Amino acid sequence: EGLVAVLTGGSAATVYAPDAYQSADLDFVLLFGNSPDKGACAEARIIALGYERAGNSYRHASNPLLLEFPPGPLMIGSERIDRWATRRRGEDLLHLLSPTDCCKDRLAAFLHWSDRSGLQQALAVAKAQRKSVEVEEIERWAIVEGGTEKFQEFAERLR
């Protein structure tokens, strides 16, 4: 139906660094493609899976994690994200931020709001996914976001 859900936020960090960080919810940004009735179509599919709306989240009796859908488009700071990682397990498919974009997403809280837990999560992902994380790309992004000094702390702690 043209819907793609991309896992973001702390829940993406949990996928990449499960021993270092555990999220209590699943944050998906919905990308609608050519779907004509975006919101109704998405909610109908979620409810068909057995979820019930609970405020801005969705609950399921057999899932302790809340589903949340931050508004799109898929962005990290001022940068739009057009590509993401995909993981498969049998017939199951999960779209999620790439390890590099996951680091940027977690680091954004540190850059913009001095949220040190965001720094810790970015470091956990970068260390757990060292071979996949492009530190130079994170630095480029941090400079654009006005976070050069805070990026330096991230880079020093990563070494």
mmCIF file of C-alpha atoms in Angstrom:
data_model
loop_
_atom_site.group_PDB
_atom_site.id
_atom_site.type_symbol
_atom_site.label_atom_id
_atom_site.label_comp_id
_atom_site.label_asym_id
_atom_site.label_seq_id
_atom_site.Cartn_x
_atom_site.Cartn_y
_atom_site.Cartn_z
ATOM 1 C CA GLU A 1 0.000 0.000 0.000
ATOM 2 C CA GLY A 2 3.031 2.287 -0.217
ATOM 3 C CA LEU A 3 3.728 2.440 3.524
ATOM 4 C CA VAL A 4 7.247 2.070 4.907
ATOM 5 C CA ALA A 5 8.000 2.304 8.638
ATOM 6 C CA VAL A 6 11.575 3.183 9.681
ATOM 7 C CA LEU A 7 12.671 2.496 13.260
ATOM 8 C CA THR A 8 14.322 5.535 14.850
ATOM 9 C CA GLY A 9 15.219 6.960 18.237
ATOM 10 C CA GLY A 10 16.272 4.958 21.244
ATOM 11 C CA SER A 11 14.687 1.811 19.867
ATOM 12 C CA ALA A 12 17.078 1.871 16.888
ATOM 13 C CA ALA A 13 19.950 2.365 19.349
ATOM 14 C CA THR A 14 18.734 -0.731 21.217
ATOM 15 C CA VAL A 15 18.985 -2.786 18.023
ATOM 16 C CA TYR A 16 22.603 -1.713 17.491
ATOM 17 C CA ALA A 17 23.757 -1.700 21.140
ATOM 18 C CA PRO A 18 21.398 -3.949 23.123
ATOM 19 C CA ASP A 19 23.860 -4.488 25.964
ATOM 20 C CA ALA A 20 24.308 -0.759 26.469
ATOM 21 C CA TYR A 21 20.836 0.672 25.970
ATOM 22 C CA GLN A 22 17.242 -0.554 26.256
ATOM 23 C CA SER A 23 14.329 1.506 24.999
ATOM 24 C CA ALA A 24 10.806 1.130 26.400
ATOM 25 C CA ASP A 25 9.071 2.030 23.145
ATOM 26 C CA LEU A 26 9.370 1.556 19.401
ATOM 27 C CA ASP A 27 9.547 4.798 17.419
ATOM 28 C CA PHE A 28 8.696 4.421 13.736
ATOM 29 C CA VAL A 29 8.554 7.245 11.216
ATOM 30 C CA LEU A 30 6.030 6.327 8.542
ATOM 31 C CA LEU A 31 6.898 7.071 4.928
ATOM 32 C CA PHE A 32 3.752 6.999 2.846
ATOM 33 C CA GLY A 33 4.894 6.854 -0.754
ATOM 34 C CA ASN A 34 1.778 7.082 -2.931
ATOM 35 C CA SER A 35 -0.773 6.148 -0.266
ATOM 36 C CA PRO A 36 -3.815 8.421 -0.821
ATOM 37 C CA ASP A 37 -5.281 8.291 2.725
ATOM 38 C CA LYS A 38 -2.102 8.259 4.774
ATOM 39 C CA GLY A 39 -3.193 8.435 8.405
ATOM 40 C CA ALA A 40 -6.313 6.282 8.167
ATOM 41 C CA CYS A 41 -4.481 3.595 6.184
ATOM 42 C CA ALA A 42 -1.614 3.441 8.681
ATOM 43 C CA GLU A 43 -3.871 3.326 11.719
ATOM 44 C CA ALA A 44 -6.100 0.662 10.158
ATOM 45 C CA ARG A 45 -3.070 -1.555 9.551
ATOM 46 C CA ILE A 46 -1.819 -1.059 13.119
ATOM 47 C CA ILE A 47 -5.220 -1.849 14.626
ATOM 48 C CA ALA A 48 -5.535 -4.908 12.370
ATOM 49 C CA LEU A 49 -2.380 -6.227 14.068
ATOM 50 C CA GLY A 50 -4.189 -6.103 17.427
ATOM 51 C CA TYR A 51 -2.952 -2.749 18.731
ATOM 52 C CA GLU A 52 -5.167 -0.259 20.521
ATOM 53 C CA ARG A 53 -4.666 3.495 20.512
ATOM 54 C CA ALA A 54 -3.484 4.897 23.861
ATOM 55 C CA GLY A 55 -3.157 8.670 23.438
ATOM 56 C CA ASN A 56 -0.419 9.195 20.855
ATOM 57 C CA SER A 57 0.840 5.622 21.221
ATOM 58 C CA TYR A 58 -0.426 2.125 20.541
ATOM 59 C CA ARG A 59 -0.503 -0.812 22.976
ATOM 60 C CA HIS A 60 -0.736 -4.534 22.349
ATOM 61 C CA ALA A 61 -1.627 -7.115 25.013
ATOM 62 C CA SER A 62 1.314 -9.359 24.107
ATOM 63 C CA ASN A 63 3.924 -6.606 23.575
ATOM 64 C CA PRO A 64 5.281 -4.666 26.567
ATOM 65 C CA LEU A 65 6.678 -1.967 24.255
ATOM 66 C CA LEU A 66 4.572 0.955 23.098
ATOM 67 C CA LEU A 67 4.463 1.823 19.410
ATOM 68 C CA GLU A 68 4.958 5.501 18.692
ATOM 69 C CA PHE A 69 4.939 7.323 15.370
ATOM 70 C CA PRO A 70 6.828 10.624 15.417
ATOM 71 C CA PRO A 71 5.748 12.828 12.526
ATOM 72 C CA GLY A 72 7.704 12.658 9.294
ATOM 73 C CA PRO A 73 9.513 13.325 7.160
ATOM 74 C CA LEU A 74 12.425 11.220 8.360
ATOM 75 C CA MET A 75 14.923 13.834 9.579
ATOM 76 C CA ILE A 76 17.938 14.065 11.849
ATOM 77 C CA GLY A 77 18.318 17.668 12.889
ATOM 78 C CA SER A 78 17.949 19.712 9.711
ATOM 79 C CA GLU A 79 18.925 16.840 7.419
ATOM 80 C CA ARG A 80 16.404 14.686 5.575
ATOM 81 C CA ILE A 81 17.157 10.938 5.551
ATOM 82 C CA ASP A 82 16.412 9.160 2.271
ATOM 83 C CA ARG A 83 18.191 5.840 2.893
ATOM 84 C CA TRP A 84 18.147 3.450 5.826
ATOM 85 C CA ALA A 85 19.302 -0.010 6.820
ATOM 86 C CA THR A 86 17.194 -3.139 6.446
ATOM 87 C CA ARG A 87 17.383 -6.293 8.521
ATOM 88 C CA ARG A 88 15.687 -9.557 7.658
ATOM 89 C CA ARG A 89 14.867 -12.569 9.807
ATOM 90 C CA GLY A 90 12.968 -15.160 7.835
ATOM 91 C CA GLU A 91 9.882 -13.429 6.461
ATOM 92 C CA ASP A 92 10.253 -10.491 8.875
ATOM 93 C CA LEU A 93 11.662 -7.212 7.609
ATOM 94 C CA LEU A 94 12.826 -4.255 9.701
ATOM 95 C CA HIS A 95 13.770 -0.868 8.248
ATOM 96 C CA LEU A 96 15.839 1.235 10.656
ATOM 97 C CA LEU A 97 18.272 4.103 10.690
ATOM 98 C CA SER A 98 21.763 3.101 9.578
ATOM 99 C CA PRO A 99 24.326 2.813 12.404
ATOM 100 C CA THR A 100 25.809 6.187 11.368
ATOM 101 C CA ASP A 101 22.408 7.900 11.251
ATOM 102 C CA CYS A 102 21.453 6.271 14.548
ATOM 103 C CA CYS A 103 24.544 7.845 16.132
ATOM 104 C CA LYS A 104 23.600 11.222 14.644
ATOM 105 C CA ASP A 105 20.019 10.844 15.898
ATOM 106 C CA ARG A 106 21.140 10.092 19.445
ATOM 107 C CA LEU A 107 23.863 12.757 19.302
ATOM 108 C CA ALA A 108 21.287 15.364 18.206
ATOM 109 C CA ALA A 109 19.854 15.443 21.734
ATOM 110 C CA PHE A 110 23.331 16.205 23.063
ATOM 111 C CA LEU A 111 24.105 18.831 20.416
ATOM 112 C CA HIS A 112 20.822 20.708 20.727
ATOM 113 C CA TRP A 113 19.740 20.190 24.357
ATOM 114 C CA SER A 114 22.955 19.080 26.136
ATOM 115 C CA ASP A 115 21.259 15.735 26.876
ATOM 116 C CA ARG A 116 24.138 13.604 28.107
ATOM 117 C CA SER A 117 22.087 10.407 27.824
ATOM 118 C CA GLY A 118 21.961 11.081 24.071
ATOM 119 C CA LEU A 119 25.757 11.271 24.068
ATOM 120 C CA GLN A 120 25.970 7.969 25.965
ATOM 121 C CA GLN A 121 23.610 6.269 23.514
ATOM 122 C CA ALA A 122 25.538 7.606 20.499
ATOM 123 C CA LEU A 123 28.787 6.333 22.020
ATOM 124 C CA ALA A 124 27.255 2.917 22.753
ATOM 125 C CA VAL A 125 26.085 2.533 19.152
ATOM 126 C CA ALA A 126 29.396 3.796 17.725
ATOM 127 C CA LYS A 127 31.401 1.379 19.877
ATOM 128 C CA ALA A 128 29.135 -1.608 19.204
ATOM 129 C CA GLN A 129 29.038 -0.899 15.453
ATOM 130 C CA ARG A 130 32.584 0.456 15.084
ATOM 131 C CA LYS A 131 33.101 -1.110 11.629
ATOM 132 C CA SER A 132 29.849 0.359 10.263
ATOM 133 C CA VAL A 133 29.831 3.862 11.746
ATOM 134 C CA GLU A 134 31.245 6.643 9.577
ATOM 135 C CA VAL A 135 32.712 9.089 12.099
ATOM 136 C CA GLU A 136 33.650 11.567 9.353
ATOM 137 C CA GLU A 137 30.007 11.709 8.236
ATOM 138 C CA ILE A 138 28.899 12.326 11.830
ATOM 139 C CA GLU A 139 31.449 15.145 12.076
ATOM 140 C CA ARG A 140 30.209 16.713 8.808
ATOM 141 C CA TRP A 141 26.640 16.574 10.079
ATOM 142 C CA ALA A 142 27.582 17.963 13.522
ATOM 143 C CA ILE A 143 29.311 20.959 11.913
ATOM 144 C CA VAL A 144 26.186 21.709 9.845
ATOM 145 C CA GLU A 145 24.106 21.435 13.043
ATOM 146 C CA GLY A 146 26.418 23.883 14.864
ATOM 147 C CA GLY A 147 27.754 21.221 17.223
ATOM 148 C CA THR A 148 31.481 21.191 16.502
ATOM 149 C CA GLU A 149 32.570 21.390 20.159
ATOM 150 C CA LYS A 150 30.148 18.716 21.316
ATOM 151 C CA PHE A 151 31.175 16.485 18.430
ATOM 152 C CA GLN A 152 34.767 16.813 19.674
ATOM 153 C CA GLU A 153 33.706 15.420 23.059
ATOM 154 C CA PHE A 154 31.979 12.518 21.278
ATOM 155 C CA ALA A 155 35.104 11.832 19.156
ATOM 156 C CA GLU A 156 37.464 11.997 22.167
ATOM 157 C CA ARG A 157 35.322 9.618 24.212
ATOM 158 C CA LEU A 158 35.025 7.269 21.242
ATOM 159 C CA ARG A 159 38.830 6.818 21.023
#
